[in-house]
Coordinates of C-alpha atoms and ligand atoms in Angstrom, one line a residue:
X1 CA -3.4 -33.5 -3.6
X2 CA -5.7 -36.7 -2.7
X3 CA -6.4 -36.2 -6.5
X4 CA -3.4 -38.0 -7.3
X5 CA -4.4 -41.0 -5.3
X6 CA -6.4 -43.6 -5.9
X7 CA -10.1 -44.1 -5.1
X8 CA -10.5 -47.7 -4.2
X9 CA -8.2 -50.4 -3.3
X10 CA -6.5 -53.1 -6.0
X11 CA -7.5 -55.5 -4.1
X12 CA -10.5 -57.2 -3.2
X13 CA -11.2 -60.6 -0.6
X14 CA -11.0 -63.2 -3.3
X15 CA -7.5 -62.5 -4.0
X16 CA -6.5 -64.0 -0.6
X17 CA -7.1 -67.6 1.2
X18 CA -10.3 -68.1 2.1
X19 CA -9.7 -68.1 5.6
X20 CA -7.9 -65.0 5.4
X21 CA -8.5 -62.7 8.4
X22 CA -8.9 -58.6 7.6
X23 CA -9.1 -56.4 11.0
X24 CA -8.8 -53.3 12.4
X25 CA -7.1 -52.6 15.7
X26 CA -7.1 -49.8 18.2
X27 CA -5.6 -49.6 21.9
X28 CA -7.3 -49.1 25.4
X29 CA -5.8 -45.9 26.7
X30 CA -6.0 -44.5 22.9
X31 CA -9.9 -44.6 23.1
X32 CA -11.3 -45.8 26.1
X33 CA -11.5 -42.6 28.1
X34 CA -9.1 -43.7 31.3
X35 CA -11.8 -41.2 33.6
X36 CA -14.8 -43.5 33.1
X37 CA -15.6 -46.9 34.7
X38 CA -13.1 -47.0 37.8
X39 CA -9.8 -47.3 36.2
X40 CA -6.6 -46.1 37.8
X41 CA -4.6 -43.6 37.3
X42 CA -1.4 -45.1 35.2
X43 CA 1.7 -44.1 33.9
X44 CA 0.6 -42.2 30.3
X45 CA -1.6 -40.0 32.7
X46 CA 1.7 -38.4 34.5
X47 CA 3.6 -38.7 31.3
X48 CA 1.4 -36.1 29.5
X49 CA 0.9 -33.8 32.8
X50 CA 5.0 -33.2 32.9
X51 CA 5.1 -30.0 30.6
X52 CA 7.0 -30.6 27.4
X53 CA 6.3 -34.1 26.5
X54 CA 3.0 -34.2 24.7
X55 CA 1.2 -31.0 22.3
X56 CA -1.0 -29.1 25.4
X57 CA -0.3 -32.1 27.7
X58 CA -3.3 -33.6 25.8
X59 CA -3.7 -37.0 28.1
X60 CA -6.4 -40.4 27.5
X61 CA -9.0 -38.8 30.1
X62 CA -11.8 -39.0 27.7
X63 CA -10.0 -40.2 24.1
X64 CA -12.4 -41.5 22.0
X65 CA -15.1 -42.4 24.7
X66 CA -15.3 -46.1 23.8
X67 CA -16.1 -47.1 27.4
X68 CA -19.6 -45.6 26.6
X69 CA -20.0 -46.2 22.5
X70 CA -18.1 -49.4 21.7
X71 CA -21.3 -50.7 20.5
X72 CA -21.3 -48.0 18.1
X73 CA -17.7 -48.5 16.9
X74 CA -18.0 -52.6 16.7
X75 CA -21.0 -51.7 14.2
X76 CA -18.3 -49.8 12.4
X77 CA -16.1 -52.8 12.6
X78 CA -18.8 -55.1 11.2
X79 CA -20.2 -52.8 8.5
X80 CA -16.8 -52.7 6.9
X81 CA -16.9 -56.5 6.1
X82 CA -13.8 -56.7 8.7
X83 CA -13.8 -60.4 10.0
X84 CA -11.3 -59.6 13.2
X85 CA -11.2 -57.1 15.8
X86 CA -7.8 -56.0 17.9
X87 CA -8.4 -54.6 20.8
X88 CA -6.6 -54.4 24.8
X89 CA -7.2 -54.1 27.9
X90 CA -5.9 -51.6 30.3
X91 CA -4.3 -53.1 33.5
X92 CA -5.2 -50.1 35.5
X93 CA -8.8 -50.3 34.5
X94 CA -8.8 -54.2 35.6
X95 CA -6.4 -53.6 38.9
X96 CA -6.4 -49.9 40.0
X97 CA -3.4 -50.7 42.0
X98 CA -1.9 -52.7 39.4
X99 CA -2.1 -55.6 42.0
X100 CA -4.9 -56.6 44.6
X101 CA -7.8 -55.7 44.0
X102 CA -9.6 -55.6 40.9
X103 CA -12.2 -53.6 39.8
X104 CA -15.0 -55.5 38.9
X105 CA -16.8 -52.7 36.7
X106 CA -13.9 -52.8 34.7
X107 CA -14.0 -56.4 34.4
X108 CA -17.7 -56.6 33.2
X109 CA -16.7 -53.8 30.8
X110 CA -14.5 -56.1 29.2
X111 CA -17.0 -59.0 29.8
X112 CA -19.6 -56.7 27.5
X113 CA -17.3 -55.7 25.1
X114 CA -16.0 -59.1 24.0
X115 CA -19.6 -60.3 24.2
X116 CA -20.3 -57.3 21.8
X117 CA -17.5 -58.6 19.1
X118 CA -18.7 -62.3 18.9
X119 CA -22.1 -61.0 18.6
X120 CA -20.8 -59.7 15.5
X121 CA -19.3 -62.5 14.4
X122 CA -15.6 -60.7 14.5
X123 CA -12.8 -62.4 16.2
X124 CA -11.9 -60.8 18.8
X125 CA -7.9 -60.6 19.3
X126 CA -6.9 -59.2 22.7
X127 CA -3.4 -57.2 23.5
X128 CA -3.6 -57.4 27.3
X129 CA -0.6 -54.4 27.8
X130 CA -0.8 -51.4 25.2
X131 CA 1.4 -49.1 27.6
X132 CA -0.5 -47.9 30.5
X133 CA 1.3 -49.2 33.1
X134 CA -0.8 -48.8 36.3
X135 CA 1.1 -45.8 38.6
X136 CA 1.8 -47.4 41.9
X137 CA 3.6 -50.2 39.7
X138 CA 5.6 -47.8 38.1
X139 CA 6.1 -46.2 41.2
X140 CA 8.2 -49.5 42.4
X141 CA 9.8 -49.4 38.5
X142 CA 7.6 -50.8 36.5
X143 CA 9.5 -52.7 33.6
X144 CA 12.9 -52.3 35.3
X145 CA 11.7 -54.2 38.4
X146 CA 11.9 -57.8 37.6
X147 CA 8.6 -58.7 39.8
X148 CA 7.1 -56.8 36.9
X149 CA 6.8 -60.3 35.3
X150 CA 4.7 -61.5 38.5
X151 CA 2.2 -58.9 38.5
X152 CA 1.5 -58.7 34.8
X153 CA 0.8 -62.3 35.2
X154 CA -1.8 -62.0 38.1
X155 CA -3.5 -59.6 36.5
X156 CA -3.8 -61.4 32.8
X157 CA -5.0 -64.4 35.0
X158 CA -8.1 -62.4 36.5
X159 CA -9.1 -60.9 33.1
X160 CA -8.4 -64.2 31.1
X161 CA -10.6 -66.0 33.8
X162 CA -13.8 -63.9 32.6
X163 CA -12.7 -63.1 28.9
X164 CA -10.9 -66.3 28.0
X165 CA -13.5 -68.3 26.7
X166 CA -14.2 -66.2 23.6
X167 CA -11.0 -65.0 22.7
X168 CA -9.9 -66.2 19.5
X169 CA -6.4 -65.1 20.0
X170 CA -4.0 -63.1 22.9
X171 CA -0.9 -61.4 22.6
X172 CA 0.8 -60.3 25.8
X173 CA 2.6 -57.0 25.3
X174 CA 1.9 -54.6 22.0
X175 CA 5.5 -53.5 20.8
X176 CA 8.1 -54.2 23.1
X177 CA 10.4 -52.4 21.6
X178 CA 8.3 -49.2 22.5
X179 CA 7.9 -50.1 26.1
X180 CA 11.7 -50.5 26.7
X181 CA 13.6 -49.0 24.4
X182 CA 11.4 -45.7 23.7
X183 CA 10.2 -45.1 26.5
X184 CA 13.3 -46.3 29.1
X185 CA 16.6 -45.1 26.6
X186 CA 15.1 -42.5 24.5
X187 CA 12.5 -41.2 27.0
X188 CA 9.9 -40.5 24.2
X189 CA 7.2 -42.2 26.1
X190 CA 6.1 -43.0 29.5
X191 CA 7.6 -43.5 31.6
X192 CA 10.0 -41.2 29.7
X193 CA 13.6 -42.3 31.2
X194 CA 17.1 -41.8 29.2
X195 CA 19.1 -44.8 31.0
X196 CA 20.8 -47.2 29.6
X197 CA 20.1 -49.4 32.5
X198 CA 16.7 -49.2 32.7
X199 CA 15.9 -49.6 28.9
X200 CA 18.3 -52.9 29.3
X201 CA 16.3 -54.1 32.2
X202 CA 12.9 -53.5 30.7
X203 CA 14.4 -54.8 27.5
X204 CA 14.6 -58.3 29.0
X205 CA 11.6 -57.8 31.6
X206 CA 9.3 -57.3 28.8
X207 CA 10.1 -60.7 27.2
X208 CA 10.4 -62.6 30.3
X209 CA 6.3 -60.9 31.0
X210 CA 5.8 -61.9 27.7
X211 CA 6.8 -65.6 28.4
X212 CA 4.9 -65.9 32.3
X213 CA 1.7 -64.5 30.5
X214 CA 1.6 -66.7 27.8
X215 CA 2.3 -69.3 30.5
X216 CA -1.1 -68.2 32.3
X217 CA -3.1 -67.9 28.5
X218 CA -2.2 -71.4 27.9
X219 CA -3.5 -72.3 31.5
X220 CA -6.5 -70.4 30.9
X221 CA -6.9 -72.2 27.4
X222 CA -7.8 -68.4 26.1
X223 CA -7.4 -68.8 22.2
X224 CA -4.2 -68.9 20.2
X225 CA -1.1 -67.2 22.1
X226 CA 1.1 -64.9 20.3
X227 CA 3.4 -62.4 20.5
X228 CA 3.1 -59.1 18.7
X229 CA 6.1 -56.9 17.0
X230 CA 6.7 -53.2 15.9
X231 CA 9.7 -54.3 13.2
X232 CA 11.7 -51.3 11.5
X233 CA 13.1 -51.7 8.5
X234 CA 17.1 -50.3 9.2
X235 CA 19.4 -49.0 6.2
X236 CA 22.6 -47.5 6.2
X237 CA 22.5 -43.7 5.4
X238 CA 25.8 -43.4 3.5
X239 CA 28.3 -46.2 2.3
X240 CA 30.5 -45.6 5.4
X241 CA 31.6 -48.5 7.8
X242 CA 30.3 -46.1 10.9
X243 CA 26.7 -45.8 9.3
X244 CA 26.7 -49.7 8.8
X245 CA 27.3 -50.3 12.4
X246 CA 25.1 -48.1 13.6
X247 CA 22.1 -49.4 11.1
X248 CA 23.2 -53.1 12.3
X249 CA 22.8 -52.2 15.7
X250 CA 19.4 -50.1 15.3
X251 CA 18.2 -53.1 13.5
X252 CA 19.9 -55.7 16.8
X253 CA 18.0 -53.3 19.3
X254 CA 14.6 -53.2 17.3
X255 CA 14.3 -56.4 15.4
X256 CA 16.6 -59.2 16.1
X257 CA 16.4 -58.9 20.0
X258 CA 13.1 -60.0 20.1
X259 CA 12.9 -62.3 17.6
X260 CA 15.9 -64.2 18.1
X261 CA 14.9 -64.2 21.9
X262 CA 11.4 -65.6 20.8
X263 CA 12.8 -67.8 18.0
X264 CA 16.1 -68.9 19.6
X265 CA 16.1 -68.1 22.5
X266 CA 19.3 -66.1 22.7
X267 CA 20.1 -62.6 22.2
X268 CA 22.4 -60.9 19.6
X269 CA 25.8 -61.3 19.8
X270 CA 26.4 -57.7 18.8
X271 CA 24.0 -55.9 20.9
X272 CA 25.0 -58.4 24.2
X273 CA 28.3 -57.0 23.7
X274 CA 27.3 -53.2 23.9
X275 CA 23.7 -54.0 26.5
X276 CA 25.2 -57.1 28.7
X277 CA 26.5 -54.9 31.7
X278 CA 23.4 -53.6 32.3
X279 CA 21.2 -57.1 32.0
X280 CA 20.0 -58.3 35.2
X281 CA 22.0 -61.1 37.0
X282 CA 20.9 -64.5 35.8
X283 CA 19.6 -63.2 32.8
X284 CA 20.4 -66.0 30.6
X285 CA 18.6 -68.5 33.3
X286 CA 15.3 -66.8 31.6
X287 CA 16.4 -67.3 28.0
X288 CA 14.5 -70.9 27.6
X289 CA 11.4 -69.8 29.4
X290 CA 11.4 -66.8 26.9
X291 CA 11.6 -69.0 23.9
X292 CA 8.7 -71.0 24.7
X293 CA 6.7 -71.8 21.8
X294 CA 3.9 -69.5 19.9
X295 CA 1.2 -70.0 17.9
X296 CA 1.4 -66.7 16.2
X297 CA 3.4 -63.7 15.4
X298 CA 2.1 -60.5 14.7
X299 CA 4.2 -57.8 12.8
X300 CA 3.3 -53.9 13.2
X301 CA 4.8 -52.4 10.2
X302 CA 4.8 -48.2 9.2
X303 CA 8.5 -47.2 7.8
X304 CA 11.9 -47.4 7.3
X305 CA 14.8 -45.5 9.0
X306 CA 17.9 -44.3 7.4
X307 CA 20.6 -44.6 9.9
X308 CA 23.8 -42.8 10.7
X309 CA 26.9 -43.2 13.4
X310 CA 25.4 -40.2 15.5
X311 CA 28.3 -37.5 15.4
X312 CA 30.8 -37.8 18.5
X313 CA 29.1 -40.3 20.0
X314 CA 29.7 -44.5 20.6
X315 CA 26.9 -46.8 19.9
X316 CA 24.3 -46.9 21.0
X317 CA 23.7 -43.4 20.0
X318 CA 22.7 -43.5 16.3
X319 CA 21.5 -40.6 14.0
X320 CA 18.2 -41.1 12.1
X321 CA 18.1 -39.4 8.8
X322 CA 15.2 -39.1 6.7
X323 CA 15.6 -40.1 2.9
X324 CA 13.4 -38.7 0.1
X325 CA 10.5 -41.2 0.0
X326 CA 6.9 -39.8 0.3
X327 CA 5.9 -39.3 4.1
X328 CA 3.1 -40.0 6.2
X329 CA 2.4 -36.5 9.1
X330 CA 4.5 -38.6 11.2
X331 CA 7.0 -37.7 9.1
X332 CA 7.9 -41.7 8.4
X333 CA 8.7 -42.7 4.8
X334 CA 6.7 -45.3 3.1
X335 CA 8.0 -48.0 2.3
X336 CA 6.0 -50.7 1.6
X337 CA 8.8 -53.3 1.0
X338 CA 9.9 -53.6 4.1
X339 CA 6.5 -55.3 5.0
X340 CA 7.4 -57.9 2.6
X341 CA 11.0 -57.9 4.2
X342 CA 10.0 -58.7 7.7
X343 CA 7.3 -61.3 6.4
X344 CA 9.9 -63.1 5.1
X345 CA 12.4 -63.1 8.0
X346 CA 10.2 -64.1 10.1
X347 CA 8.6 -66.6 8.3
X348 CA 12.6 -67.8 8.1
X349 CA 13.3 -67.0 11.7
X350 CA 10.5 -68.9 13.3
X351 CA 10.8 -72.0 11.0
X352 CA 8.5 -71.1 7.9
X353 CA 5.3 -72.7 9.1
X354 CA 4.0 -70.6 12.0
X355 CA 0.9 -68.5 11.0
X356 CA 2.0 -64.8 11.0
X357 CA -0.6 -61.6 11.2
X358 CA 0.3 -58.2 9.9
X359 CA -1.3 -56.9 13.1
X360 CA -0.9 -53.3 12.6
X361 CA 0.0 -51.1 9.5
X362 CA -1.4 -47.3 8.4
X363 CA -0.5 -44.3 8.3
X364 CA -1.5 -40.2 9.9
X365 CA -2.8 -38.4 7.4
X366 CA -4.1 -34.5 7.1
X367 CA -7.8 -35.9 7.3
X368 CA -10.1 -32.9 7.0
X369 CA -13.9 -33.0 6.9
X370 CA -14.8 -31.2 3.7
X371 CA -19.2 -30.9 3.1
X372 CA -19.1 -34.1 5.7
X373 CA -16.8 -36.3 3.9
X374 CA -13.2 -37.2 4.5
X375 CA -11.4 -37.5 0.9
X376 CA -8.2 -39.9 2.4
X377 CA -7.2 -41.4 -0.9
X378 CA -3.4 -40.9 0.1
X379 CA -4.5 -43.7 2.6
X380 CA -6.0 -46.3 0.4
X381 CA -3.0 -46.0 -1.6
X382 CA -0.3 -46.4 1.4
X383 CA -2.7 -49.4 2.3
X384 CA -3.3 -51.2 -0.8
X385 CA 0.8 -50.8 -1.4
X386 CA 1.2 -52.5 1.4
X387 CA -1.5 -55.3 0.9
X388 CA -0.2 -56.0 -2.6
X389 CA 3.5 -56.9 -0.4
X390 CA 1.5 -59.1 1.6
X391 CA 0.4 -60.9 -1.5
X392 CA 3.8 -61.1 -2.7
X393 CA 4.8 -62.6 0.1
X394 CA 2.2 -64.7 0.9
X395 CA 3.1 -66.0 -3.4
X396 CA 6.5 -66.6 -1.6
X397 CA 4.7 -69.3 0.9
X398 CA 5.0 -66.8 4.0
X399 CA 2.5 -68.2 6.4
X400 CA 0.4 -64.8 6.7
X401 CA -2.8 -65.5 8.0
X402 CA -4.4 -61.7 8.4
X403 CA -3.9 -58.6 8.1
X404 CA -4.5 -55.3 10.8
X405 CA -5.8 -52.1 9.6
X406 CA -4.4 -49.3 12.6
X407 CA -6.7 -48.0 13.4
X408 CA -10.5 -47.8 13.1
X409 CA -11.0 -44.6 14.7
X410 CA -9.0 -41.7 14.8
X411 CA -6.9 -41.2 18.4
X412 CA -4.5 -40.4 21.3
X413 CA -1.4 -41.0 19.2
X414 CA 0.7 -40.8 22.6
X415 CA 3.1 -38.4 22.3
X416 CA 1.4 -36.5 19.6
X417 CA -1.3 -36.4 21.5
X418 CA -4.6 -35.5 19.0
X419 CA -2.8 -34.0 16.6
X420 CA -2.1 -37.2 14.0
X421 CA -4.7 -39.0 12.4
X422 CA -4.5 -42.9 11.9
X423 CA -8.4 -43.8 11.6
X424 CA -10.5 -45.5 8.9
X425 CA -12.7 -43.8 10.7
X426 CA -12.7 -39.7 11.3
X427 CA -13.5 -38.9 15.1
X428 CA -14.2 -35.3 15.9
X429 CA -12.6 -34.5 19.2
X430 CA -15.1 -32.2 20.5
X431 CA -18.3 -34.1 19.4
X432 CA -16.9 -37.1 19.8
X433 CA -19.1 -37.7 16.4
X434 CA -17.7 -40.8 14.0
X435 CA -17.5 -40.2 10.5
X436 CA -16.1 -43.0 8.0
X437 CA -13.4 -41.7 5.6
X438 CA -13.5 -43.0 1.9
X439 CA -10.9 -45.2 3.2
X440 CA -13.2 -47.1 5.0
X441 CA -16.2 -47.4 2.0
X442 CA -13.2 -48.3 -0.6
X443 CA -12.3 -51.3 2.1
X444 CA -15.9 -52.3 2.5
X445 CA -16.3 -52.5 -1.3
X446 CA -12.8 -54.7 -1.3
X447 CA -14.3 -57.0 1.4
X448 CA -17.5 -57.3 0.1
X449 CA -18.3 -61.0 -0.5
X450 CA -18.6 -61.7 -4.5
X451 CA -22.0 -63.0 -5.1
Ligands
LIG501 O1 -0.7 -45.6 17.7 C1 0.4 -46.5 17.7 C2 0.0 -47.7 18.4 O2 -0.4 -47.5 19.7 C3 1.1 -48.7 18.4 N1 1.7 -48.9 17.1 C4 2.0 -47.7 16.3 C5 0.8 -46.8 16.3 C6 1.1 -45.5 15.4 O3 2.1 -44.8 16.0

């Protein structure tokens, strides 16, 4: 099967800007190990102990053990010619409460492990919330409590006063699509609700955290401040007028509610009409505060979605069918040119000079270690399809400044728990042992400097 692949990329550094950035990015609770260093318990840990929502209630406990073998893992970063590393922070490691009082071992973790990346010579990009919400903040709702904005500040302020320095650039929240519509309407992920008027709250309360924190980065003069994207490219399953509301309205409630809110500050007409009951009074007081200006946007891009009017039911239910492009073990479809797609919108939306990263693309594969190597050709190809859009587009005069290999290592893919494998790098779950895929050599050779 990986015979009909190829063994090394298209591509190689020259082909881009000189100043082009290549990275790879990973996520605290997905490798850090939550038990070690005094971090509290958060909201993914309860989340995978409720029977039924992840494969054998596999939970971050341990992960990839990062707190302990970062140093390890940078190396990997380096050795692959990368120039950028993506990383965040866990809240609940920083403030065990969530507010109060911090835990200073977990701030001189961070202290050491940003330290580690410059000493590299990587830049080190920080997400300061990849989804573990600390648990007595969820206990008081989380992202459906509008103080939420309050304490996410406090918090980025104490880690940014350390970190700050050497950051080259910060995003506030990774995906906030995923914290408030996954995990507050479709309950997929912690804190896994199915209410309408929760996933509405959180859906403004993430942008109006997004907007105090990059308040306190720019205080804190801690690198470039951004604001990072999971985008979904949204067709229409059949030709009828039901599955071309319903794909317009997956594609308001994913895409255009964020980055009209960041862009315009406003929110879509069509989804307002369907989510504005549920919005929290004064809502549209926050609006300008949440379209203050970025220096960045980064776009997380994996697949399409082929949508349907979901039978019997009113928007905002909508049926997801699969159509018959090649998938990923997630069970996505590739499709590379919806990368170039959302380059170009929001190159157009945000005024076709702001520098945007690709800040996360890849994709699980069945990864097996055969006489100690991992054969991932299907990889390389899903990456360099996706690279060549990103050429396109950057031909087209889209701003794109980098691009975001997820992940390095193998991990806790949430509610898959172990079970699907994103990394560049193979991690064996029971040695913890790190083993480079021929993903990662074939990158190192498309890195490597000409002479
Ligand atoms: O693993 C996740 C990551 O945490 C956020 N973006 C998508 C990845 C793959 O599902």
């Amino acid at each position: 099967m990986q015979n009909s692949f190829p063994e090394s990329f298209s591509f190689h550094r020259d082909d881009f800007p000189a100043d082009f950035v290549f990275g790879a990015a990973t996520s605290a609770y997905q490798i850090e190990g939550r038990q070690f260093g005094g971090a509290g318990s958060c909201h993914w840990d309860t989340f995978a102990a409720t029977p039924g929502n992840v494969p054998r209630g596999d939970d971050g406990a341990r992960a990839c053990d990062h707190y302990h073998r970062y140093a390890e893992d940078l190396d990997l970063v380096a050795a692959a010619g990368l120039d950028a590393y993506r990383f965040s922070a866990s809240w609940a490691r920083v403030m065990p409460r969530g507010t109060g009082e911090v835990n200073v071992e977990g701030v001189d973790f961070y202290d050491r492990l940003v330290d580690a990346i410059c000493e590299r010579g990587l830049q080190p990009f920080l997400t300061l919330y990849h989804w573990e919400l600390p648990s007595p903040l969820a206990d008081r709702g989380g992202w459906c409590n509008a103080d939420i904005a309050a304490w996410f500040a406090d918090y980025a302020d104490v880690l940014l006063a350390r970190i700050g320095d050497r950051l080259h650039a910060v995003a506030p929240i990774n995906e906030p699509w995923c914290v408030a519509w996954l995990s507050h309407f479709l309950g997929l992920h912690a804190p896994g609700l199915r209410d309408i008027r929760a996933a509405t709250r959180a859906l403004h309360h993430v942008l109006l955290g997004h907007a105090r924190v990059l308040e306190v980065v720019r205080a804190r003069g801690a690198g470039a401040a951004g604001a990072v994207f999971n985008f979904e490219y949204a067709a229409p399953a059949d030709g009828s007028d039901a599955s071309a509301r319903a794909a317009r309205f997956y594609d308001g409630v994913y895409n255009r509610w964020f980055l009209e809110a960041v862009c315009h500050g406003a929110y879509p007409a069509d989804v307002l009409e369907l989510l504005e009951p549920h919005l929290p009074d004064g809502w549209q007081d926050d609006l300008a505060t949440i379209a203050a200006p970025l220096d960045w946007i980064g776009i997380n891009y994996y697949t399409r979605k082929l949508i349907a009017a979901a039978p019997g039911r009113a928007l905002p239910a909508v049926a997801e069918t699969v159509g018959d492009l090649p998938q990923t073990s997630m069970g996505w479809e590739i499709y590379p040119a919806g990368l170039g797609e959302f380059l170009r919108r929001v190159a157009a939306a945000s005024g076709g000079k702001l520098p945007i990263y690709v800040t996360e693309n890849g994709m699980a594969g069945a990864d097996e270690v055969v006489a100690g190597a991992i054969d991932d050709r299907a990889r390389i190809a899903y990456l360099d399809a996706h690279v060549a859009e990103a050429r396109r587009a950057l031909a087209d005069g889209v701003p794109l400044k980098g691009y975001f290999v997820w992940s390095l290592l193998d991990n806790y893919e949430w509610a898959c728990g172990y079970d699907k494998r994103f990394g560049l790098v193979h991690v064996d779950f029971d040695s913890l042992e790190r083993r480079p895929k021929r993903s990662w050599y074939a990158l190192r050779d498309a890195l490597r400097p000409t002479a």
